[in-house]
Short mmCIF file of C-alpha atoms (C1' of nucleotides) in Angstrom, two decimals:
data_model
loop_
_atom_site.label_atom_id
_atom_site.label_comp_id
_atom_site.label_asym_id
_atom_site.label_seq_id
_atom_site.Cartn_x
_atom_site.Cartn_y
_atom_site.Cartn_z
CA MET A 1 5.06 -30.21 12.33
CA THR A 2 5.19 -32.19 15.54
CA GLY A 3 8.86 -31.66 16.08
CA HIS A 4 9.61 -35.34 16.43
CA GLU A 5 10.29 -36.36 12.86
CA GLU A 6 13.44 -35.53 10.91
CA PHE A 7 13.16 -32.77 8.40
CA PRO A 8 15.42 -30.79 6.12
CA THR A 9 17.13 -27.60 7.23
CA TYR A 10 18.57 -24.72 5.26
CA GLY A 11 21.03 -21.91 5.59
CA HIS A 12 19.34 -18.56 6.02
CA GLU A 13 20.80 -15.14 5.45
CA VAL A 14 19.49 -11.64 5.90
CA LEU A 15 20.11 -8.88 3.36
CA ALA A 16 19.65 -5.15 3.79
CA VAL A 17 18.54 -2.64 1.17
CA ILE A 18 19.88 0.51 2.84
CA LEU A 19 18.77 3.75 1.20
CA GLN A 20 19.74 7.33 1.88
CA VAL A 21 19.38 10.59 -0.03
CA ARG A 22 22.91 11.90 -0.63
CA ALA A 23 23.68 14.99 -2.70
CA GLY A 24 20.23 14.99 -4.25
CA ARG A 25 20.25 11.33 -5.21
CA LEU A 26 18.73 8.25 -3.70
CA CYS A 27 21.67 6.00 -2.91
CA LEU A 28 22.06 2.34 -2.01
CA LEU A 29 24.71 0.90 0.28
CA LEU A 30 26.72 -1.90 -1.36
CA TRP A 31 29.94 -3.75 -0.64
CA GLN A 32 32.24 -5.32 -3.19
CA ARG A 33 32.82 -9.07 -2.97
CA THR A 34 36.34 -10.40 -3.17
CA GLU A 35 35.68 -14.12 -3.10
CA PRO A 36 33.64 -16.37 -5.35
CA PRO A 37 30.91 -16.72 -6.14
CA HIS A 38 30.46 -13.38 -7.88
CA ALA A 39 33.92 -12.13 -6.91
CA GLY A 40 34.20 -8.44 -7.73
CA ALA A 41 30.45 -7.89 -7.91
CA TRP A 42 28.57 -5.46 -5.69
CA ALA A 43 26.30 -7.01 -3.10
CA LEU A 44 23.83 -6.03 -0.41
CA PRO A 45 25.16 -6.06 3.15
CA GLY A 46 23.98 -8.94 5.29
CA GLY A 47 25.02 -12.32 6.50
CA VAL A 48 24.07 -15.57 8.08
CA VAL A 49 21.37 -15.75 10.74
CA GLY A 50 22.65 -16.92 14.12
CA PRO A 51 21.01 -19.68 16.14
CA GLY A 52 19.31 -17.59 18.80
CA GLU A 53 18.43 -14.41 16.95
CA THR A 54 15.39 -13.16 15.10
CA LEU A 55 15.77 -12.02 11.51
CA GLU A 56 15.46 -8.39 12.49
CA LEU A 57 18.10 -8.62 15.18
CA SER A 58 20.33 -10.48 12.78
CA VAL A 59 20.13 -7.81 10.12
CA ARG A 60 20.83 -5.15 12.74
CA ARG A 61 23.85 -7.09 13.95
CA HIS A 62 25.31 -7.51 10.47
CA LEU A 63 24.66 -3.89 9.63
CA ALA A 64 26.54 -2.76 12.72
CA THR A 65 29.74 -3.79 10.95
CA LYS A 66 28.87 -1.55 7.97
CA VAL A 67 26.97 1.43 9.33
CA ASP A 68 26.23 2.46 12.85
CA VAL A 69 22.89 0.89 13.70
CA ARG A 70 21.86 3.94 15.69
CA GLU A 71 21.69 5.83 12.43
CA LEU A 72 18.96 3.57 11.02
CA SER A 73 15.70 5.51 11.16
CA HIS A 74 13.52 2.75 9.75
CA LEU A 75 13.75 -0.99 9.19
CA GLU A 76 11.06 -3.21 7.73
CA GLN A 77 10.91 -6.63 6.17
CA LEU A 78 10.68 -6.73 2.39
CA GLY A 79 10.37 -10.41 1.63
CA THR A 80 12.03 -13.78 1.47
CA VAL A 81 13.55 -15.28 -1.67
CA SER A 82 14.03 -18.98 -2.09
CA GLU A 83 14.95 -19.95 -5.63
CA PRO A 84 17.12 -23.06 -5.24
CA GLY A 85 19.58 -21.72 -7.81
CA ARG A 86 20.05 -18.30 -6.27
CA HIS A 87 23.31 -19.44 -4.70
CA PRO A 88 25.42 -21.70 -6.90
CA GLU A 89 26.69 -23.99 -4.18
CA LEU A 90 24.11 -24.41 -1.48
CA ARG A 91 20.49 -23.95 -0.63
CA LEU A 92 20.35 -20.56 1.01
CA LEU A 93 17.16 -18.71 1.79
CA ALA A 94 17.40 -14.96 2.18
CA THR A 95 15.12 -12.47 3.89
CA ALA A 96 15.56 -8.89 2.70
CA TYR A 97 14.92 -5.79 4.79
CA LEU A 98 14.48 -2.18 3.79
CA GLY A 99 16.50 0.21 5.94
CA LEU A 100 16.56 4.00 5.76
CA VAL A 101 19.17 6.49 6.92
CA PRO A 102 18.32 10.18 7.39
CA ALA A 103 19.91 12.70 5.06
CA GLY A 104 22.87 14.52 6.52
CA VAL A 105 24.55 11.78 8.49
CA ASP A 106 27.63 10.30 6.88
CA PRO A 107 28.56 7.07 8.60
CA VAL A 108 32.12 5.83 8.45
CA LEU A 109 32.20 2.84 6.11
CA PRO A 110 34.63 -0.06 5.80
CA PRO A 111 36.86 0.15 2.72
CA ASP A 112 34.90 -2.40 0.70
CA THR A 113 31.62 -0.53 1.17
CA SER A 114 30.18 2.55 -0.54
CA TRP A 115 27.05 4.37 -1.67
CA HIS A 116 25.75 4.07 -5.23
CA PRO A 117 22.97 6.09 -6.86
CA VAL A 118 20.15 3.60 -7.04
CA HIS A 119 19.35 4.28 -10.67
CA GLU A 120 22.91 3.36 -11.65
CA VAL A 121 22.93 -0.02 -9.94
CA LEU A 122 22.97 -2.52 -12.76
CA ARG A 123 25.05 -5.61 -12.18
CA THR A 124 24.88 -7.03 -8.71
CA ALA A 125 25.74 -10.36 -7.16
CA PHE A 126 23.02 -13.03 -6.94
CA ASP A 127 19.49 -11.61 -6.99
CA HIS A 128 20.42 -8.49 -5.05
CA GLY A 129 19.52 -6.11 -7.84
CA ALA A 130 15.89 -7.18 -7.86
CA LEU A 131 15.72 -6.85 -4.09
CA ALA A 132 17.10 -3.32 -4.31
CA ILE A 133 14.43 -2.39 -6.85
CA ALA A 134 11.76 -3.86 -4.58
CA GLY A 135 13.04 -1.76 -1.70
CA ARG A 136 13.12 1.40 -3.76
CA ASP A 137 9.57 0.83 -4.98
CA ARG A 138 8.30 0.10 -1.47
CA LEU A 139 9.81 3.38 -0.28
CA ARG A 140 8.27 5.32 -3.15
CA ALA A 141 4.82 3.90 -2.56
CA LYS A 142 4.87 4.51 1.17
CA LEU A 143 6.08 8.11 0.83
CA SER A 144 2.71 8.99 -0.65
CA TYR A 145 0.37 7.54 1.98
CA THR A 146 2.44 7.36 5.17
CA ASN A 147 4.75 9.63 7.14
CA LEU A 148 7.77 7.57 6.11
CA GLY A 149 9.53 10.74 5.00
CA TYR A 150 10.62 11.14 8.61
CA ALA A 151 13.09 8.34 8.04
CA LEU A 152 14.80 10.15 5.16
CA ALA A 153 14.80 13.68 6.59
CA PRO A 154 17.09 15.22 9.18
CA PRO A 155 15.57 16.21 12.54
CA ARG A 156 14.83 19.76 11.36
CA PHE A 157 14.58 21.06 7.84
CA THR A 158 13.06 23.70 5.60
CA ILE A 159 10.40 22.85 3.05
CA ALA A 160 12.96 23.36 0.29
CA GLU A 161 15.27 20.81 1.86
CA LEU A 162 12.43 18.34 2.33
CA ARG A 163 11.33 18.90 -1.24
CA ALA A 164 14.78 17.92 -2.47
CA ILE A 165 14.67 14.74 -0.41
CA TYR A 166 11.25 13.73 -1.70
CA ALA A 167 12.23 14.53 -5.27
CA ALA A 168 15.34 12.39 -5.01
CA ALA A 169 13.50 9.49 -3.43
CA LEU A 170 10.50 9.61 -5.79
CA GLY A 171 12.57 10.20 -8.91
CA HIS A 172 10.50 13.13 -10.14
CA ASP A 173 10.08 16.78 -9.30
CA VAL A 174 7.94 17.76 -6.31
CA SER A 175 6.33 21.16 -5.80
CA PRO A 176 7.27 22.74 -2.48
CA THR A 177 3.90 24.47 -2.29
CA ASN A 178 1.93 21.27 -2.50
CA LEU A 179 4.31 19.23 -0.39
CA ARG A 180 3.96 21.77 2.36
CA ARG A 181 0.20 21.83 2.24
CA VAL A 182 -0.31 18.10 2.00
CA LEU A 183 2.01 17.29 4.87
CA LEU A 184 0.70 20.08 7.07
CA ARG A 185 -2.94 19.20 6.48
CA ARG A 186 -2.23 15.61 7.37
CA GLN A 187 -0.44 16.84 10.47
CA VAL A 188 2.67 14.97 9.45
CA LEU A 189 4.81 18.11 9.81
CA GLU A 190 4.82 20.80 12.47
CA PRO A 191 6.72 24.11 12.50
CA THR A 192 9.49 24.40 15.06
CA GLY A 193 9.14 28.19 15.19
CA GLU A 194 12.72 28.72 14.12
CA THR A 195 13.78 30.22 10.82
CA THR A 196 16.97 29.93 8.83
CA ARG A 197 19.22 32.82 7.99
CA PRO A 198 19.05 33.49 4.25
CA ASP A 199 21.93 33.08 1.87
CA ARG A 200 24.34 35.93 1.00
CA THR A 201 22.25 36.32 -2.12
CA GLY A 202 19.20 37.28 -0.09
CA GLY A 203 15.77 35.82 0.01
CA ARG A 204 13.18 35.41 2.70
CA PRO A 205 14.23 33.28 5.67
CA ALA A 206 12.69 29.81 5.60
CA ALA A 207 10.65 28.36 8.43
CA CYS A 208 11.94 25.16 10.02
CA PHE A 209 9.80 22.06 10.38
CA ARG A 210 10.04 18.65 11.94
CA PHE A 211 8.03 15.45 11.62
CA ARG A 212 5.42 15.34 14.32
CA ASP A 213 5.58 11.63 14.90
CA GLY A 214 8.89 9.85 15.38
CA GLY A 215 7.53 6.49 14.26
CA TYR A 216 5.89 5.02 11.24
CA ARG A 217 2.25 6.01 10.71
CA VAL A 218 -0.23 5.50 7.91
CA THR A 219 -1.79 8.87 7.08
CA ASP A 220 -4.12 8.08 4.20
CA GLN A 221 -5.49 4.69 5.07
CA PHE A 222 -8.65 4.47 3.01
CA ALA A 223 -8.17 6.08 -0.35
CA VAL A 224 -11.52 4.74 -1.52
CA LEU A 225 -14.23 2.37 -0.32
CA ARG A 226 -14.01 3.84 3.12
CA PRO A 227 -16.61 2.94 5.70
CA PRO A 228 -19.92 4.88 5.55
CA SER A 229 -20.12 8.03 7.63
CA ALA A 230 -21.30 7.69 11.23
CA ASN A 231 -24.67 9.46 10.64
CA MET B 1 28.74 -16.20 2.34
CA THR B 2 31.32 -18.06 0.31
CA GLY B 3 29.70 -21.42 0.84
CA HIS B 4 32.82 -23.04 2.18
CA GLU B 5 32.55 -22.39 5.90
CA GLU B 6 30.18 -24.20 8.25
CA PHE B 7 27.09 -22.33 9.20
CA PRO B 8 23.88 -23.00 11.04
CA THR B 9 20.77 -24.27 9.29
CA TYR B 10 17.13 -24.14 10.30
CA GLY B 11 13.87 -25.83 9.60
CA HIS B 12 11.59 -23.76 7.42
CA GLU B 13 7.87 -24.09 6.98
CA VAL B 14 5.33 -22.32 4.85
CA LEU B 15 1.93 -21.27 6.16
CA ALA B 16 -1.11 -20.20 4.19
CA VAL B 17 -3.72 -17.64 5.18
CA ILE B 18 -6.50 -18.78 2.85
CA LEU B 19 -9.49 -16.44 2.72
CA GLN B 20 -12.82 -16.77 0.99
CA VAL B 21 -16.15 -15.01 1.28
CA ARG B 22 -18.71 -17.65 2.28
CA ALA B 23 -22.33 -16.86 3.10
CA GLY B 24 -21.60 -13.17 3.48
CA ARG B 25 -18.63 -13.64 5.79
CA LEU B 26 -14.91 -13.53 5.23
CA CYS B 27 -13.68 -16.97 6.24
CA LEU B 28 -10.29 -18.47 7.00
CA LEU B 29 -9.25 -22.04 6.30
CA LEU B 30 -7.93 -23.83 9.41
CA TRP B 31 -7.19 -27.39 10.42
CA GLN B 32 -7.32 -28.82 13.90
CA ARG B 33 -4.13 -30.26 15.36
CA THR B 34 -4.21 -33.63 17.04
CA GLU B 35 -0.65 -33.88 18.29
CA PRO B 36 1.40 -31.68 20.59
CA PRO B 37 2.46 -29.00 20.62
CA HIS B 38 -0.88 -27.19 20.71
CA ALA B 39 -2.92 -30.38 20.32
CA GLY B 40 -6.53 -29.49 19.68
CA ALA B 41 -5.78 -25.95 18.57
CA TRP B 42 -6.66 -24.60 15.13
CA ALA B 43 -3.74 -23.91 12.82
CA LEU B 44 -2.99 -22.51 9.38
CA PRO B 45 -2.40 -25.08 6.65
CA GLY B 46 1.18 -25.49 5.57
CA GLY B 47 4.19 -27.64 6.16
CA VAL B 48 7.88 -28.13 5.79
CA VAL B 49 9.73 -26.79 2.75
CA GLY B 50 11.30 -29.52 0.62
CA PRO B 51 14.92 -29.44 -0.53
CA GLY B 52 14.41 -28.50 -4.15
CA GLU B 53 11.34 -26.28 -4.04
CA THR B 54 10.74 -22.58 -3.77
CA LEU B 55 8.57 -21.25 -0.97
CA GLU B 56 5.73 -20.54 -3.33
CA LEU B 57 5.78 -24.01 -4.85
CA SER B 58 5.98 -25.47 -1.39
CA VAL B 59 2.90 -23.67 -0.17
CA ARG B 60 1.05 -24.70 -3.31
CA ARG B 61 2.07 -28.31 -2.75
CA HIS B 62 0.94 -28.35 0.87
CA LEU B 63 -2.31 -26.65 -0.02
CA ALA B 64 -3.06 -29.28 -2.63
CA THR B 65 -3.77 -31.69 0.22
CA LYS B 66 -6.32 -29.26 1.70
CA VAL B 67 -7.93 -27.42 -1.19
CA ASP B 68 -7.56 -27.88 -4.88
CA VAL B 69 -4.75 -25.57 -5.94
CA ARG B 70 -6.54 -24.74 -9.18
CA GLU B 71 -9.12 -22.90 -7.12
CA LEU B 72 -6.57 -20.41 -5.78
CA SER B 73 -7.13 -17.12 -7.58
CA HIS B 74 -4.30 -15.22 -5.85
CA LEU B 75 -1.23 -16.06 -3.84
CA GLU B 76 1.27 -13.58 -2.44
CA GLN B 77 3.92 -13.62 0.23
CA LEU B 78 3.01 -11.97 3.51
CA GLY B 79 6.20 -12.21 5.52
CA THR B 80 8.56 -14.40 7.45
CA VAL B 81 8.49 -14.87 11.22
CA SER B 82 11.52 -15.95 13.16
CA GLU B 83 11.06 -15.61 16.93
CA PRO B 84 13.18 -18.41 18.40
CA GLY B 85 10.40 -19.30 20.84
CA ARG B 86 7.63 -19.56 18.27
CA HIS B 87 7.95 -23.33 18.28
CA PRO B 88 8.60 -24.88 21.70
CA GLU B 89 10.98 -27.59 20.58
CA LEU B 90 13.02 -26.42 17.65
CA ARG B 91 14.11 -23.41 15.69
CA LEU B 92 11.60 -23.15 12.90
CA LEU B 93 11.28 -20.20 10.56
CA ALA B 94 7.95 -19.73 8.81
CA THR B 95 7.02 -17.81 5.69
CA ALA B 96 3.34 -16.94 5.46
CA TYR B 97 1.38 -16.50 2.24
CA LEU B 98 -1.97 -14.91 1.58
CA GLY B 99 -4.18 -17.01 -0.69
CA LEU B 100 -7.62 -16.15 -2.00
CA VAL B 101 -10.43 -18.37 -3.26
CA PRO B 102 -13.29 -16.96 -5.37
CA ALA B 103 -16.76 -16.92 -3.87
CA GLY B 104 -18.98 -19.73 -5.01
CA VAL B 105 -16.54 -22.61 -5.23
CA ASP B 106 -16.75 -25.08 -2.36
CA PRO B 107 -13.69 -27.31 -2.34
CA VAL B 108 -13.87 -30.71 -0.72
CA LEU B 109 -11.91 -30.55 2.53
CA PRO B 110 -10.26 -33.25 4.63
CA PRO B 111 -12.11 -34.02 7.88
CA ASP B 112 -9.74 -32.06 10.11
CA THR B 113 -10.14 -28.87 8.04
CA SER B 114 -12.87 -26.27 7.92
CA TRP B 115 -13.73 -22.62 7.30
CA HIS B 116 -14.04 -20.16 10.18
CA PRO B 117 -15.35 -16.59 10.04
CA VAL B 118 -12.20 -14.56 10.38
CA HIS B 119 -13.60 -12.29 13.10
CA GLU B 120 -14.29 -15.32 15.30
CA VAL B 121 -10.78 -16.74 15.13
CA LEU B 122 -9.40 -16.23 18.59
CA ARG B 123 -7.18 -19.00 19.88
CA THR B 124 -4.85 -20.48 17.34
CA ALA B 125 -1.72 -22.57 17.54
CA PHE B 126 1.67 -20.82 17.62
CA ASP B 127 1.61 -17.31 16.12
CA HIS B 128 -0.93 -18.21 13.48
CA GLY B 129 -3.56 -15.79 14.73
CA ALA B 130 -1.33 -12.78 14.14
CA LEU B 131 -0.50 -14.02 10.66
CA ALA B 132 -4.19 -14.40 9.86
CA ILE B 133 -4.81 -10.81 10.97
CA ALA B 134 -1.94 -9.62 8.82
CA GLY B 135 -3.42 -11.42 5.84
CA ARG B 136 -6.87 -9.99 6.43
CA ASP B 137 -5.47 -6.48 6.72
CA ARG B 138 -3.39 -6.84 3.58
CA LEU B 139 -6.48 -7.92 1.68
CA ARG B 140 -8.52 -5.01 3.01
CA ALA B 141 -5.89 -2.45 2.10
CA LYS B 142 -5.39 -3.80 -1.42
CA LEU B 143 -9.11 -3.93 -2.18
CA SER B 144 -9.16 -0.16 -2.16
CA TYR B 145 -6.30 0.63 -4.53
CA THR B 146 -5.93 -2.48 -6.70
CA ASN B 147 -8.18 -4.80 -8.67
CA LEU B 148 -7.68 -7.58 -6.13
CA GLY B 149 -11.45 -8.02 -5.91
CA TYR B 150 -11.14 -10.28 -8.95
CA ALA B 151 -9.66 -12.92 -6.69
CA LEU B 152 -12.69 -12.96 -4.39
CA ALA B 153 -15.41 -12.70 -7.02
CA PRO B 154 -16.83 -15.40 -9.28
CA PRO B 155 -16.20 -15.07 -13.04
CA ARG B 156 -19.47 -13.18 -13.58
CA PHE B 157 -21.58 -11.33 -11.08
CA THR B 158 -24.06 -8.54 -10.56
CA ILE B 159 -23.13 -5.37 -8.71
CA ALA B 160 -25.27 -6.51 -5.78
CA GLU B 161 -23.31 -9.75 -5.54
CA LEU B 162 -20.00 -7.93 -5.76
CA ARG B 163 -21.16 -5.46 -3.13
CA ALA B 164 -21.83 -8.32 -0.71
CA ILE B 165 -18.34 -9.71 -1.32
CA TYR B 166 -16.64 -6.37 -0.73
CA ALA B 167 -18.72 -5.71 2.38
CA ALA B 168 -17.80 -9.08 3.84
CA ALA B 169 -14.12 -8.67 3.08
CA LEU B 170 -13.89 -5.06 4.29
CA GLY B 171 -16.02 -5.62 7.37
CA HIS B 172 -18.30 -2.65 6.74
CA ASP B 173 -21.17 -1.78 4.46
CA VAL B 174 -20.45 -0.77 0.86
CA SER B 175 -22.79 1.24 -1.33
CA PRO B 176 -23.58 -0.51 -4.63
CA THR B 177 -23.93 2.86 -6.37
CA ASN B 178 -20.46 4.01 -5.51
CA LEU B 179 -18.82 0.62 -5.91
CA ARG B 180 -20.19 0.45 -9.41
CA ARG B 181 -19.00 3.90 -10.37
CA VAL B 182 -15.57 3.61 -8.84
CA LEU B 183 -14.78 0.27 -10.42
CA LEU B 184 -16.21 1.23 -13.80
CA ARG B 185 -14.34 4.52 -13.94
CA ARG B 186 -11.12 2.76 -13.13
CA GLN B 187 -11.92 0.25 -15.84
CA VAL B 188 -11.60 -2.58 -13.35
CA LEU B 189 -15.02 -3.94 -14.32
CA GLU B 190 -16.67 -4.35 -17.70
CA PRO B 191 -20.25 -5.35 -18.51
CA THR B 192 -20.73 -8.73 -20.13
CA GLY B 193 -23.97 -7.61 -21.79
CA GLU B 194 -25.99 -10.32 -20.08
CA THR B 195 -28.63 -9.70 -17.46
CA THR B 196 -30.05 -11.87 -14.72
CA ARG B 197 -33.65 -12.91 -14.41
CA PRO B 198 -35.24 -11.20 -11.42
CA ASP B 199 -36.54 -12.98 -8.33
CA ARG B 200 -40.16 -14.22 -7.96
CA THR B 201 -40.66 -11.04 -5.96
CA GLY B 202 -39.91 -8.85 -8.97
CA GLY B 203 -37.36 -6.16 -9.52
CA ARG B 204 -35.40 -4.94 -12.47
CA PRO B 205 -33.01 -7.47 -14.00
CA ALA B 206 -29.38 -6.83 -13.04
CA ALA B 207 -26.58 -6.41 -15.54
CA CYS B 208 -23.70 -8.87 -15.32
CA PHE B 209 -20.09 -7.76 -15.01
CA ARG B 210 -16.66 -9.33 -14.98
CA PHE B 211 -13.22 -8.12 -13.99
CA ARG B 212 -11.45 -6.81 -17.02
CA ASP B 213 -8.02 -8.01 -16.05
CA GLY B 214 -7.44 -11.56 -14.86
CA GLY B 215 -4.28 -10.66 -12.95
CA TYR B 216 -3.27 -8.38 -10.17
CA ARG B 217 -3.08 -4.70 -11.11
CA VAL B 218 -2.57 -1.52 -9.12
CA THR B 219 -5.28 0.95 -10.12
CA ASP B 220 -4.61 3.96 -7.94
CA GLN B 221 -0.86 4.08 -7.75
CA PHE B 222 -0.19 7.69 -6.85
CA ALA B 223 -2.75 8.91 -4.39
CA VAL B 224 -0.73 12.04 -3.72
CA LEU B 225 2.65 13.48 -4.63
CA ARG B 226 2.18 12.30 -8.16
CA PRO B 227 4.59 13.40 -10.85
CA PRO B 228 3.94 16.85 -12.36
CA SER B 229 1.70 16.97 -15.41
CA ALA B 230 3.32 16.53 -18.80
CA ASN B 231 2.75 20.18 -19.90
"C1'" DG C 1 -51.28 -0.48 -9.84
"C1'" DC C 2 -47.86 -1.71 -6.52
"C1'" DA C 3 -43.77 -3.61 -4.54
"C1'" DA C 4 -39.07 -4.62 -5.24
"C1'" DA C 5 -34.63 -4.36 -7.02
"C1'" DA C 6 -31.30 -2.07 -10.39
"C1'" DG C 7 -29.40 1.82 -12.28
"C1'" DT C 8 -28.79 7.12 -13.08
"C1'" DG C 9 -28.54 12.20 -12.09
"C1'" DT C 10 -27.16 15.50 -9.15
"C1'" DT C 11 -25.22 17.81 -5.31
"C1'" DC C 12 -21.83 18.37 -2.13
"C1'" DG C 13 -17.47 18.39 -0.03
"C1'" DC C 14 -12.76 17.34 0.07
"C1'" DC C 15 -8.30 16.96 -1.71
"C1'" DC C 16 -4.62 17.95 -4.80
"C1'" DT C 17 -2.61 20.79 -8.45
"C1'" DA C 18 -1.17 24.86 -10.66
"C1'" DC C 19 -0.14 29.43 -10.87
"C1'" DA C 20 -0.28 34.08 -9.65
"C1'" DC C 21 0.76 37.08 -6.15
"C1'" DC C 22 2.66 38.78 -1.72
"C1'" DC C 23 6.47 38.76 1.94
"C1'" DA C 24 11.07 39.14 3.99
"C1'" DT C 25 15.72 39.53 3.47
"C1'" DG C 26 20.71 40.88 1.41
"C1'" DT C 27 23.20 43.83 -1.60
"C1'" DA D 1 15.44 49.68 -5.69
"C1'" DC D 2 15.78 45.11 -7.02
"C1'" DA D 3 16.98 40.40 -7.11
"C1'" DT D 4 16.15 36.13 -4.68
"C1'" DG D 5 13.96 32.64 -2.48
"C1'" DG D 6 9.92 31.55 0.90
"C1'" DG D 7 5.08 31.57 1.73
"C1'" DT D 8 -0.05 32.40 0.72
"C1'" DG D 9 -4.53 32.99 -1.97
"C1'" DT D 10 -7.28 31.22 -5.09
"C1'" DA D 11 -9.29 28.93 -8.89
"C1'" DG D 12 -10.04 24.57 -11.21
"C1'" DG D 13 -10.52 19.68 -11.74
"C1'" DG D 14 -11.33 15.18 -10.21
"C1'" DC D 15 -13.07 11.87 -7.26
"C1'" DG D 16 -16.02 9.69 -4.06
"C1'" DA D 17 -20.17 9.78 -0.76
"C1'" DA D 18 -24.86 10.45 -0.23
"C1'" DC D 19 -29.42 10.54 -1.69
"C1'" DA D 20 -33.27 11.35 -4.55
"C1'" DC D 21 -35.20 9.83 -8.67
"C1'" DT D 22 -36.12 6.85 -12.69
"C1'" DT D 23 -36.34 2.27 -14.95
"C1'" DT D 24 -37.63 -2.51 -15.34
"C1'" DT D 25 -39.43 -6.38 -13.80
"C1'" DG D 26 -43.10 -9.88 -11.06
"C1'" DC D 27 -47.40 -10.23 -8.97
#
DNA sequence: GCAAAAGTGTTCGCCCTACACCCATGT
DNA sequence: ACATGGGTGTAGGGCGAACACTTTTGC
């Protein structure tokens, strides 16, 4: 603690659970290893932390080689894993981050990297599968009490499009009626005033919306046990 | 990533935000440093991670020198901080944990260690103050949608006693009527059948309760956007 | 009887869901 | 006209806050 004694040091890597809704499915970005250990297995993007950088900057730097960092709409720390046996050869701590990419963008990927529907991800290298599940569950929980949807949605969208995104991320159907009312009442969404042209098959034109707040915001802070009223 | 190249390593410490309700106040366990850096400042308990141990075991080991580990009713990871300047002399990553101690127990502490009301903690060593705030806020949030109260309460208690614990932890008044109904409806509490003897001053004897589940449980998972009904 | 503390009944409002109905457009 | 998809009205249920009222004790 004083900085004068000798003490052990460890390798430290960052890992990214990158999620995006693609074609109606929540997908996870993985790359395929070619060298042991776990050659051939799919793994989370990431890499070793450099001497002068914070964990967050490190994960952004490593991601820049996989997806354009400017396309990341959200990045938050998930947790740090430390089991001594998680890497077969050396003691390597890993801090995982959850990153989100808005629907619609399609970043160019290196050849070893691709998107996988998150419910199909079974065998992964190391403990990456459990980290991916943790990221998916964190996203699902926060969709219901924060405005985190902004990080999955394109800049402008109809309620039907947003409904599809929420349904894919949550893994169950979502009613457009209720989604609209909940998010409007909470002032998470605002109408842009524009409308879309309907399909050839007809139908009423849909109003366009955007997320009011560009950043992360908790919208339903005290579900219960809230402070007594001011009276 | 392959384990064969050279890569940088770092010191890693664990830090514990230990909270307990004492005399109607939410208190934080701190020890006073005697050596630089930050000599004289109050700091979170913790220490360096040993070669073969996980972060959680490490924090439990370090805590054993401050409070008896058997008295810890809850321990969860808060996050990892990594700013290169957080320690003036060396690169030192730190993973913080939130630990809870039930009301009523009064562990013997070493002379440099004591409890401080969490709202009075102002100047701390390093970035420990921000970590303490993060721990306090995590506790407050989880009290409202999980059964985490079990980790702050003694094994048996009256509603009035539990109300005082929740009020201290949340930082605002809590109505015993509503606390009782909410926690009973959610089946977080169950009556033991016993009652307490009233004070010399009279009053109806209070029923005793306990938490139904000894472990952590989310009780209000889907506040909104829940899955459609089974019909 | 009276004070004090615990527990219950009841009202109210808010939020979310579900479902029926209305609206705007293309063919 | 009618099919199609978007949007609105409305009723119902559940939950939690507030507050009055009842119950059970000691003095």
